[in-house]
PDB file of C-alpha atoms in Angstrom:
ATOM      1  CA  UNK A   1     -73.925 282.103 137.464  1.00 59.00           C
ATOM      2  CA  UNK A   2     -72.854 279.780 134.546  1.00 77.00           C
ATOM      3  CA  UNK A   3     -73.254 276.243 133.595  1.00 94.00           C
ATOM      4  CA  UNK A   4     -72.022 273.951 136.252  1.00 96.00           C
ATOM      5  CA  UNK A   5     -68.927 271.773 134.245  1.00 97.00           C
ATOM      6  CA  UNK A   6     -67.614 269.509 137.227  1.00 98.00           C
ATOM      7  CA  UNK A   7     -69.838 268.993 140.666  1.00 98.00           C
ATOM      8  CA  UNK A   8     -67.770 267.504 143.451  1.00 98.00           C
ATOM      9  CA  UNK A   9     -70.249 265.512 146.411  1.00 98.00           C
ATOM     10  CA  UNK A  10     -68.848 264.943 149.751  1.00 98.00           C
ATOM     11  CA  UNK A  11     -65.873 263.571 148.226  1.00 98.00           C
ATOM     12  CA  UNK A  12     -63.412 261.461 150.813  1.00 97.00           C
ATOM     13  CA  UNK A  13     -59.662 260.515 149.210  1.00 96.00           C
ATOM     14  CA  UNK A  14     -56.734 258.830 150.047  1.00 95.00           C
ATOM     15  CA  UNK A  15     -54.858 255.191 149.826  1.00 93.00           C
ATOM     16  CA  UNK A  16     -56.104 252.342 151.054  1.00 88.00           C
ATOM     17  CA  UNK A  17     -57.004 252.712 155.288  1.00 87.00           C
ATOM     18  CA  UNK A  18     -55.361 256.255 154.931  1.00 93.00           C
ATOM     19  CA  UNK A  19     -58.163 259.268 154.400  1.00 96.00           C
ATOM     20  CA  UNK A  20     -56.146 262.252 153.087  1.00 96.00           C
ATOM     21  CA  UNK A  21     -59.577 264.552 152.277  1.00 98.00           C
ATOM     22  CA  UNK A  22     -63.000 264.238 153.766  1.00 96.00           C
ATOM     23  CA  UNK A  23     -66.368 266.025 153.076  1.00 97.00           C
ATOM     24  CA  UNK A  24     -64.777 267.671 149.602  1.00 98.00           C
ATOM     25  CA  UNK A  25     -67.628 269.354 148.099  1.00 98.00           C
ATOM     26  CA  UNK A  26     -67.182 272.226 145.487  1.00 98.00           C
ATOM     27  CA  UNK A  27     -68.330 273.267 141.878  1.00 98.00           C
ATOM     28  CA  UNK A  28     -67.190 274.353 138.958  1.00 98.00           C
ATOM     29  CA  UNK A  29     -68.265 276.509 136.145  1.00 96.00           C
ATOM     30  CA  UNK A  30     -67.871 276.318 132.549  1.00 97.00           C
ATOM     31  CA  UNK A  31     -64.700 278.512 131.138  1.00 96.00           C
ATOM     32  CA  UNK A  32     -63.872 279.024 135.030  1.00 98.00           C
ATOM     33  CA  UNK A  33     -59.617 279.368 136.300  1.00 98.00           C
ATOM     34  CA  UNK A  34     -60.010 277.593 139.652  1.00 99.00           C
ATOM     35  CA  UNK A  35     -56.728 277.005 141.614  1.00 98.00           C
ATOM     36  CA  UNK A  36     -56.341 274.357 144.164  1.00 99.00           C
ATOM     37  CA  UNK A  37     -53.849 276.013 146.904  1.00 98.00           C
ATOM     38  CA  UNK A  38     -52.488 274.624 150.302  1.00 97.00           C
ATOM     39  CA  UNK A  39     -49.188 273.704 152.498  1.00 96.00           C
ATOM     40  CA  UNK A  40     -47.454 270.461 151.651  1.00 95.00           C
ATOM     41  CA  UNK A  41     -49.288 267.392 152.021  1.00 93.00           C
ATOM     42  CA  UNK A  42     -52.902 269.082 151.996  1.00 96.00           C
ATOM     43  CA  UNK A  43     -53.777 266.810 149.469  1.00 96.00           C
ATOM     44  CA  UNK A  44     -54.087 268.803 146.405  1.00 97.00           C
ATOM     45  CA  UNK A  45     -52.605 265.898 143.902  1.00 96.00           C
ATOM     46  CA  UNK A  46     -54.767 263.556 145.854  1.00 97.00           C
ATOM     47  CA  UNK A  47     -57.770 265.406 145.342  1.00 97.00           C
ATOM     48  CA  UNK A  48     -57.373 265.682 141.295  1.00 97.00           C
ATOM     49  CA  UNK A  49     -56.230 262.025 141.038  1.00 96.00           C
ATOM     50  CA  UNK A  50     -59.305 261.138 142.642  1.00 97.00           C
ATOM     51  CA  UNK A  51     -61.318 263.153 140.209  1.00 97.00           C
ATOM     52  CA  UNK A  52     -59.291 261.896 137.356  1.00 95.00           C
ATOM     53  CA  UNK A  53     -59.936 258.381 138.515  1.00 94.00           C
ATOM     54  CA  UNK A  54     -56.441 257.557 138.841  1.00 94.00           C
ATOM     55  CA  UNK A  55     -57.250 256.625 142.390  1.00 95.00           C
ATOM     56  CA  UNK A  56     -60.620 255.539 143.325  1.00 95.00           C
ATOM     57  CA  UNK A  57     -62.872 257.643 145.613  1.00 96.00           C
ATOM     58  CA  UNK A  58     -63.310 256.273 149.433  1.00 96.00           C
ATOM     59  CA  UNK A  59     -67.000 257.894 149.396  1.00 96.00           C
ATOM     60  CA  UNK A  60     -68.907 260.763 147.480  1.00 97.00           C
ATOM     61  CA  UNK A  61     -69.340 261.259 143.789  1.00 97.00           C
ATOM     62  CA  UNK A  62     -67.938 263.739 140.997  1.00 98.00           C
ATOM     63  CA  UNK A  63     -70.007 264.111 138.086  1.00 98.00           C
ATOM     64  CA  UNK A  64     -68.876 266.310 134.934  1.00 97.00           C
ATOM     65  CA  UNK A  65     -71.376 267.851 132.972  1.00 95.00           C
ATOM     66  CA  UNK A  66     -74.147 266.328 134.664  1.00 95.00           C
ATOM     67  CA  UNK A  67     -72.710 262.837 134.571  1.00 96.00           C
ATOM     68  CA  UNK A  68     -71.686 260.759 136.937  1.00 96.00           C
ATOM     69  CA  UNK A  69     -67.779 260.557 136.036  1.00 96.00           C
ATOM     70  CA  UNK A  70     -67.557 256.781 137.138  1.00 94.00           C
ATOM     71  CA  UNK A  71     -69.845 255.897 134.127  1.00 94.00           C
ATOM     72  CA  UNK A  72     -67.249 257.373 131.757  1.00 94.00           C
ATOM     73  CA  UNK A  73     -64.426 254.978 130.377  1.00 92.00           C
ATOM     74  CA  UNK A  74     -61.502 255.539 130.310  1.00 91.00           C
ATOM     75  CA  UNK A  75     -61.118 256.752 126.270  1.00 92.00           C
ATOM     76  CA  UNK A  76     -64.937 258.837 126.805  1.00 93.00           C
ATOM     77  CA  UNK A  77     -62.809 260.659 129.581  1.00 94.00           C
ATOM     78  CA  UNK A  78     -59.649 261.238 127.588  1.00 94.00           C
ATOM     79  CA  UNK A  79     -61.723 262.522 124.969  1.00 94.00           C
ATOM     80  CA  UNK A  80     -63.433 265.240 127.564  1.00 96.00           C
ATOM     81  CA  UNK A  81     -60.405 265.761 130.113  1.00 97.00           C
ATOM     82  CA  UNK A  82     -56.419 266.430 129.586  1.00 97.00           C
ATOM     83  CA  UNK A  83     -54.391 266.157 132.604  1.00 96.00           C
ATOM     84  CA  UNK A  84     -50.812 267.516 133.156  1.00 96.00           C
ATOM     85  CA  UNK A  85     -48.988 265.560 135.752  1.00 93.00           C
ATOM     86  CA  UNK A  86     -46.182 266.995 137.703  1.00 87.00           C
ATOM     87  CA  UNK A  87     -42.445 266.721 136.418  1.00 74.00           C
ATOM     88  CA  UNK A  88     -40.852 263.718 136.770  1.00 62.00           C
ATOM     89  CA  UNK A  89     -37.650 262.286 134.797  1.00 61.00           C
ATOM     90  CA  UNK A  90     -37.903 260.807 131.688  1.00 65.00           C
ATOM     91  CA  UNK A  91     -36.819 257.378 131.532  1.00 61.00           C
ATOM     92  CA  UNK A  92     -37.205 256.690 127.740  1.00 71.00           C
ATOM     93  CA  UNK A  93     -35.873 258.747 124.972  1.00 80.00           C
ATOM     94  CA  UNK A  94     -39.389 260.056 123.069  1.00 89.00           C
ATOM     95  CA  UNK A  95     -38.901 262.522 120.559  1.00 92.00           C
ATOM     96  CA  UNK A  96     -41.470 265.860 121.101  1.00 94.00           C
ATOM     97  CA  UNK A  97     -43.738 264.785 117.968  1.00 94.00           C
ATOM     98  CA  UNK A  98     -43.838 260.961 119.500  1.00 93.00           C
ATOM     99  CA  UNK A  99     -45.169 262.672 122.696  1.00 93.00           C
ATOM    100  CA  UNK A 100     -47.643 265.186 121.093  1.00 95.00           C
ATOM    101  CA  UNK A 101     -48.937 262.498 118.567  1.00 94.00           C
ATOM    102  CA  UNK A 102     -49.815 260.881 121.985  1.00 92.00           C
ATOM    103  CA  UNK A 103     -52.677 263.375 122.595  1.00 93.00           C
ATOM    104  CA  UNK A 104     -54.714 261.688 120.121  1.00 92.00           C
ATOM    105  CA  UNK A 105     -54.565 258.180 121.376  1.00 91.00           C
ATOM    106  CA  UNK A 106     -58.265 258.465 123.040  1.00 89.00           C
ATOM    107  CA  UNK A 107     -59.736 259.505 119.231  1.00 88.00           C
ATOM    108  CA  UNK A 108     -57.685 256.631 117.118  1.00 84.00           C
ATOM    109  CA  UNK A 109     -59.152 253.368 116.712  1.00 72.00           C
ATOM    110  CA  UNK A 110     -57.098 250.196 117.172  1.00 68.00           C
ATOM    111  CA  UNK A 111     -54.154 249.729 115.292  1.00 61.00           C
ATOM    112  CA  UNK A 112     -55.003 252.570 113.080  1.00 69.00           C
ATOM    113  CA  UNK A 113     -52.377 255.745 112.766  1.00 72.00           C
ATOM    114  CA  UNK A 114     -52.960 259.543 112.876  1.00 77.00           C
ATOM    115  CA  UNK A 115     -55.449 260.558 109.945  1.00 84.00           C
ATOM    116  CA  UNK A 116     -55.312 264.517 108.402  1.00 87.00           C
ATOM    117  CA  UNK A 117     -57.506 265.274 110.786  1.00 91.00           C
ATOM    118  CA  UNK A 118     -55.318 264.627 113.582  1.00 91.00           C
ATOM    119  CA  UNK A 119     -52.001 265.822 112.350  1.00 93.00           C
ATOM    120  CA  UNK A 120     -53.736 269.267 111.336  1.00 95.00           C
ATOM    121  CA  UNK A 121     -54.656 269.424 115.274  1.00 95.00           C
ATOM    122  CA  UNK A 122     -51.422 268.411 116.330  1.00 96.00           C
ATOM    123  CA  UNK A 123     -49.896 271.275 113.762  1.00 96.00           C
ATOM    124  CA  UNK A 124     -52.731 273.469 114.916  1.00 96.00           C
ATOM    125  CA  UNK A 125     -51.871 273.409 118.945  1.00 97.00           C
ATOM    126  CA  UNK A 126     -48.167 273.732 117.630  1.00 97.00           C
ATOM    127  CA  UNK A 127     -48.310 276.867 116.640  1.00 96.00           C
ATOM    128  CA  UNK A 128     -51.094 277.563 119.328  1.00 96.00           C
ATOM    129  CA  UNK A 129     -48.415 276.926 121.971  1.00 96.00           C
ATOM    130  CA  UNK A 130     -45.209 278.215 119.704  1.00 96.00           C
ATOM    131  CA  UNK A 131     -43.005 274.995 120.035  1.00 96.00           C
ATOM    132  CA  UNK A 132     -42.387 274.967 116.564  1.00 96.00           C
ATOM    133  CA  UNK A 133     -38.836 275.127 117.039  1.00 96.00           C
ATOM    134  CA  UNK A 134     -38.710 271.710 119.301  1.00 96.00           C
ATOM    135  CA  UNK A 135     -40.448 269.467 117.491  1.00 95.00           C
ATOM    136  CA  UNK A 136     -37.472 267.473 116.035  1.00 92.00           C
ATOM    137  CA  UNK A 137     -35.723 267.424 119.171  1.00 94.00           C
ATOM    138  CA  UNK A 138     -35.688 264.389 121.536  1.00 93.00           C
ATOM    139  CA  UNK A 139     -37.527 265.274 124.799  1.00 90.00           C
ATOM    140  CA  UNK A 140     -34.409 264.156 127.163  1.00 88.00           C
ATOM    141  CA  UNK A 141     -32.493 267.286 125.109  1.00 90.00           C
ATOM    142  CA  UNK A 142     -35.005 269.945 126.485  1.00 91.00           C
ATOM    143  CA  UNK A 143     -35.188 272.076 129.273  1.00 90.00           C
ATOM    144  CA  UNK A 144     -37.825 271.377 132.482  1.00 89.00           C
ATOM    145  CA  UNK A 145     -39.713 274.877 130.978  1.00 91.00           C
ATOM    146  CA  UNK A 146     -39.886 273.632 127.730  1.00 92.00           C
ATOM    147  CA  UNK A 147     -40.622 270.212 128.266  1.00 91.00           C
ATOM    148  CA  UNK A 148     -43.490 271.849 130.289  1.00 93.00           C
ATOM    149  CA  UNK A 149     -44.626 273.640 127.044  1.00 94.00           C
ATOM    150  CA  UNK A 150     -44.327 270.169 125.097  1.00 95.00           C
ATOM    151  CA  UNK A 151     -46.655 268.268 127.434  1.00 95.00           C
ATOM    152  CA  UNK A 152     -49.007 271.234 127.836  1.00 96.00           C
ATOM    153  CA  UNK A 153     -49.457 270.968 124.389  1.00 97.00           C
ATOM    154  CA  UNK A 154     -49.836 267.218 124.328  1.00 96.00           C
ATOM    155  CA  UNK A 155     -53.030 267.582 126.803  1.00 97.00           C
ATOM    156  CA  UNK A 156     -54.237 270.316 124.097  1.00 97.00           C
ATOM    157  CA  UNK A 157     -53.788 267.868 121.419  1.00 97.00           C
ATOM    158  CA  UNK A 158     -56.791 266.007 122.913  1.00 96.00           C
ATOM    159  CA  UNK A 159     -59.177 268.728 122.696  1.00 96.00           C
ATOM    160  CA  UNK A 160     -60.386 268.981 126.145  1.00 97.00           C
ATOM    161  CA  UNK A 161     -63.312 270.595 127.813  1.00 97.00           C
ATOM    162  CA  UNK A 162     -61.296 270.198 130.828  1.00 98.00           C
ATOM    163  CA  UNK A 163     -57.490 270.624 131.446  1.00 98.00           C
ATOM    164  CA  UNK A 164     -55.848 269.335 134.878  1.00 98.00           C
ATOM    165  CA  UNK A 165     -52.471 270.703 135.537  1.00 98.00           C
ATOM    166  CA  UNK A 166     -50.394 269.801 138.974  1.00 97.00           C
ATOM    167  CA  UNK A 167     -48.041 272.233 139.669  1.00 95.00           C
ATOM    168  CA  UNK A 168     -47.097 273.428 135.885  1.00 94.00           C
ATOM    169  CA  UNK A 169     -44.365 275.765 136.992  1.00 92.00           C
ATOM    170  CA  UNK A 170     -42.456 273.693 139.369  1.00 89.00           C
ATOM    171  CA  UNK A 171     -38.808 273.719 139.582  1.00 86.00           C
ATOM    172  CA  UNK A 172     -39.517 276.913 136.843  1.00 90.00           C
ATOM    173  CA  UNK A 173     -37.637 280.281 136.932  1.00 92.00           C
ATOM    174  CA  UNK A 174     -40.007 283.243 137.159  1.00 94.00           C
ATOM    175  CA  UNK A 175     -40.020 284.003 133.547  1.00 93.00           C
ATOM    176  CA  UNK A 176     -41.129 280.523 132.563  1.00 92.00           C
ATOM    177  CA  UNK A 177     -43.542 280.470 135.074  1.00 95.00           C
ATOM    178  CA  UNK A 178     -45.268 283.995 133.615  1.00 96.00           C
ATOM    179  CA  UNK A 179     -44.877 282.366 129.975  1.00 95.00           C
ATOM    180  CA  UNK A 180     -46.826 279.387 130.945  1.00 95.00           C
ATOM    181  CA  UNK A 181     -49.768 281.078 133.236  1.00 97.00           C
ATOM    182  CA  UNK A 182     -49.825 283.664 130.287  1.00 97.00           C
ATOM    183  CA  UNK A 183     -50.717 280.861 128.103  1.00 96.00           C
ATOM    184  CA  UNK A 184     -53.116 279.369 130.229  1.00 97.00           C
ATOM    185  CA  UNK A 185     -54.865 282.762 130.665  1.00 97.00           C
ATOM    186  CA  UNK A 186     -55.302 282.724 127.090  1.00 97.00           C
ATOM    187  CA  UNK A 187     -56.352 279.135 126.642  1.00 96.00           C
ATOM    188  CA  UNK A 188     -59.156 279.933 129.484  1.00 97.00           C
ATOM    189  CA  UNK A 189     -60.481 282.988 128.274  1.00 96.00           C
ATOM    190  CA  UNK A 190     -59.609 282.954 123.919  1.00 95.00           C
ATOM    191  CA  UNK A 191     -60.068 279.342 123.702  1.00 94.00           C
ATOM    192  CA  UNK A 192     -62.838 278.308 126.204  1.00 93.00           C
ATOM    193  CA  UNK A 193     -60.684 276.164 127.874  1.00 97.00           C
ATOM    194  CA  UNK A 194     -61.968 275.222 131.924  1.00 98.00           C
ATOM    195  CA  UNK A 195     -58.739 275.211 133.715  1.00 99.00           C
ATOM    196  CA  UNK A 196     -58.450 273.360 137.267  1.00 98.00           C
ATOM    197  CA  UNK A 197     -54.508 273.608 138.390  1.00 98.00           C
ATOM    198  CA  UNK A 198     -52.651 273.282 141.492  1.00 98.00           C
ATOM    199  CA  UNK A 199     -50.210 276.014 142.713  1.00 97.00           C
ATOM    200  CA  UNK A 200     -47.550 276.254 145.756  1.00 95.00           C
ATOM    201  CA  UNK A 201     -47.125 279.922 144.912  1.00 96.00           C
ATOM    202  CA  UNK A 202     -49.851 282.105 146.287  1.00 97.00           C
ATOM    203  CA  UNK A 203     -49.066 285.266 144.153  1.00 97.00           C
ATOM    204  CA  UNK A 204     -49.574 283.022 140.693  1.00 97.00           C
ATOM    205  CA  UNK A 205     -52.597 281.581 141.949  1.00 98.00           C
ATOM    206  CA  UNK A 206     -54.156 285.076 143.390  1.00 98.00           C
ATOM    207  CA  UNK A 207     -53.086 286.652 139.914  1.00 98.00           C
ATOM    208  CA  UNK A 208     -54.730 284.044 137.007  1.00 98.00           C
ATOM    209  CA  UNK A 209     -57.111 282.304 138.714  1.00 98.00           C
ATOM    210  CA  UNK A 210     -61.052 283.422 139.156  1.00 98.00           C
ATOM    211  CA  UNK A 211     -61.396 281.535 142.257  1.00 98.00           C
ATOM    212  CA  UNK A 212     -59.147 279.485 144.655  1.00 99.00           C
ATOM    213  CA  UNK A 213     -59.868 276.261 146.579  1.00 99.00           C
ATOM    214  CA  UNK A 214     -57.617 276.449 150.041  1.00 98.00           C
ATOM    215  CA  UNK A 215     -56.919 272.791 151.326  1.00 98.00           C
ATOM    216  CA  UNK A 216     -55.906 272.306 154.889  1.00 97.00           C
ATOM    217  CA  UNK A 217     -56.506 269.496 157.628  1.00 96.00           C
ATOM    218  CA  UNK A 218     -57.810 267.496 155.267  1.00 96.00           C
ATOM    219  CA  UNK A 219     -60.327 269.490 154.234  1.00 97.00           C
ATOM    220  CA  UNK A 220     -61.271 272.669 152.420  1.00 98.00           C
ATOM    221  CA  UNK A 221     -60.458 275.673 154.707  1.00 98.00           C
ATOM    222  CA  UNK A 222     -61.921 278.164 152.049  1.00 98.00           C
ATOM    223  CA  UNK A 223     -63.380 278.224 148.642  1.00 98.00           C
ATOM    224  CA  UNK A 224     -63.784 282.236 146.697  1.00 98.00           C
ATOM    225  CA  UNK A 225     -62.273 284.939 144.934  1.00 98.00           C
ATOM    226  CA  UNK A 226     -58.919 285.256 145.323  1.00 98.00           C
ATOM    227  CA  UNK A 227     -59.939 288.699 147.224  1.00 97.00           C
ATOM    228  CA  UNK A 228     -62.352 286.813 150.050  1.00 97.00           C
ATOM    229  CA  UNK A 229     -59.639 284.151 150.773  1.00 97.00           C
ATOM    230  CA  UNK A 230     -56.538 285.359 150.771  1.00 97.00           C
ATOM    231  CA  UNK A 231     -56.144 287.322 154.288  1.00 96.00           C
ATOM    232  CA  UNK A 232     -53.319 286.994 156.043  1.00 96.00           C
ATOM    233  CA  UNK A 233     -54.952 285.387 159.077  1.00 97.00           C
ATOM    234  CA  UNK A 234     -55.775 282.247 157.124  1.00 97.00           C
ATOM    235  CA  UNK A 235     -52.500 282.601 155.001  1.00 97.00           C
ATOM    236  CA  UNK A 236     -50.586 282.511 158.400  1.00 97.00           C
ATOM    237  CA  UNK A 237     -53.116 279.792 160.179  1.00 97.00           C
ATOM    238  CA  UNK A 238     -52.285 277.182 156.725  1.00 96.00           C
ATOM    239  CA  UNK A 239     -48.946 278.079 156.113  1.00 97.00           C
ATOM    240  CA  UNK A 240     -47.678 278.578 159.863  1.00 96.00           C
ATOM    241  CA  UNK A 241     -45.777 281.864 158.950  1.00 96.00           C
ATOM    242  CA  UNK A 242     -45.955 285.166 158.604  1.00 97.00           C
ATOM    243  CA  UNK A 243     -47.434 287.428 156.138  1.00 97.00           C
ATOM    244  CA  UNK A 244     -48.682 290.864 154.855  1.00 97.00           C
ATOM    245  CA  UNK A 245     -51.067 290.936 152.023  1.00 97.00           C
ATOM    246  CA  UNK A 246     -51.470 294.347 150.021  1.00 97.00           C
ATOM    247  CA  UNK A 247     -53.655 294.839 146.662  1.00 96.00           C
ATOM    248  CA  UNK A 248     -51.348 294.400 143.491  1.00 96.00           C
ATOM    249  CA  UNK A 249     -52.045 298.126 142.195  1.00 95.00           C
ATOM    250  CA  UNK A 250     -51.712 296.978 138.668  1.00 96.00           C
ATOM    251  CA  UNK A 251     -54.056 293.764 138.881  1.00 95.00           C
ATOM    252  CA  UNK A 252     -56.166 294.794 141.870  1.00 96.00           C
ATOM    253  CA  UNK A 253     -55.525 291.306 143.607  1.00 97.00           C
ATOM    254  CA  UNK A 254     -54.257 290.319 146.455  1.00 98.00           C
ATOM    255  CA  UNK A 255     -50.279 290.136 146.987  1.00 97.00           C
ATOM    256  CA  UNK A 256     -48.476 288.146 149.868  1.00 97.00           C
ATOM    257  CA  UNK A 257     -45.795 289.431 151.002  1.00 97.00           C
ATOM    258  CA  UNK A 258     -43.456 286.876 153.370  1.00 96.00           C
ATOM    259  CA  UNK A 259     -41.645 288.484 156.580  1.00 95.00           C
ATOM    260  CA  UNK A 260     -38.329 287.019 157.626  1.00 94.00           C
ATOM    261  CA  UNK A 261     -37.627 286.535 161.103  1.00 91.00           C
ATOM    262  CA  UNK A 262     -34.889 288.383 161.288  1.00 93.00           C
ATOM    263  CA  UNK A 263     -37.492 291.815 160.168  1.00 92.00           C
ATOM    264  CA  UNK A 264     -40.382 290.487 162.475  1.00 86.00           C
TER     265      UNK A 264
END
């Protein structure tokens, strides 16, 4: 067992008096690629936002590298953890470079601009993600897939130990899905960035993630390796549909086939 990077203890999450999740406890090891899955409204995004202190927990404690995450200032947390939220409409005309430079804000002294070290890091991450051709564009000119690559690059410019992503391939075609998850997998394995990603696509989750945390009915339904948790009974229960689960002959990971009503 590797070193524990993130430890969540008896966490309850929600908004005001509305409890979305309760009794959430799990640990994540350094270097792990963890997927969070579950039906719509299960609390996947709420869990991410609670861990990130975007919304306060209703109960429980969260430890990052053995330190209570509530003891981190916003700046300290941003120097350790980066977050790529769900894609939203861009209301302001930022250039790609302006967006990328935002990734260095946690490391800049007040009223100071980027030093050579910061600019070198920005250029390094641009090359790492292969977005050199986008740097001189405005964000609003880009496709959804290109925008997502820009926001992932911005997150990497923070040089995080832990990267959170909330449905990073929403609205994207299968080609962009694979491109993004291939990149995330390389970052995880080659650059030693631990990753937690919310996903809707069970097969992407199965093929790329080391372990999966399944949320259902306000709690953790299952937590383990894809082959341990992606059985047809669990999937049919939480998604209320009929499926067949087979082994992918190439990856040896579970692959979920949905069965349309007309073929049942």
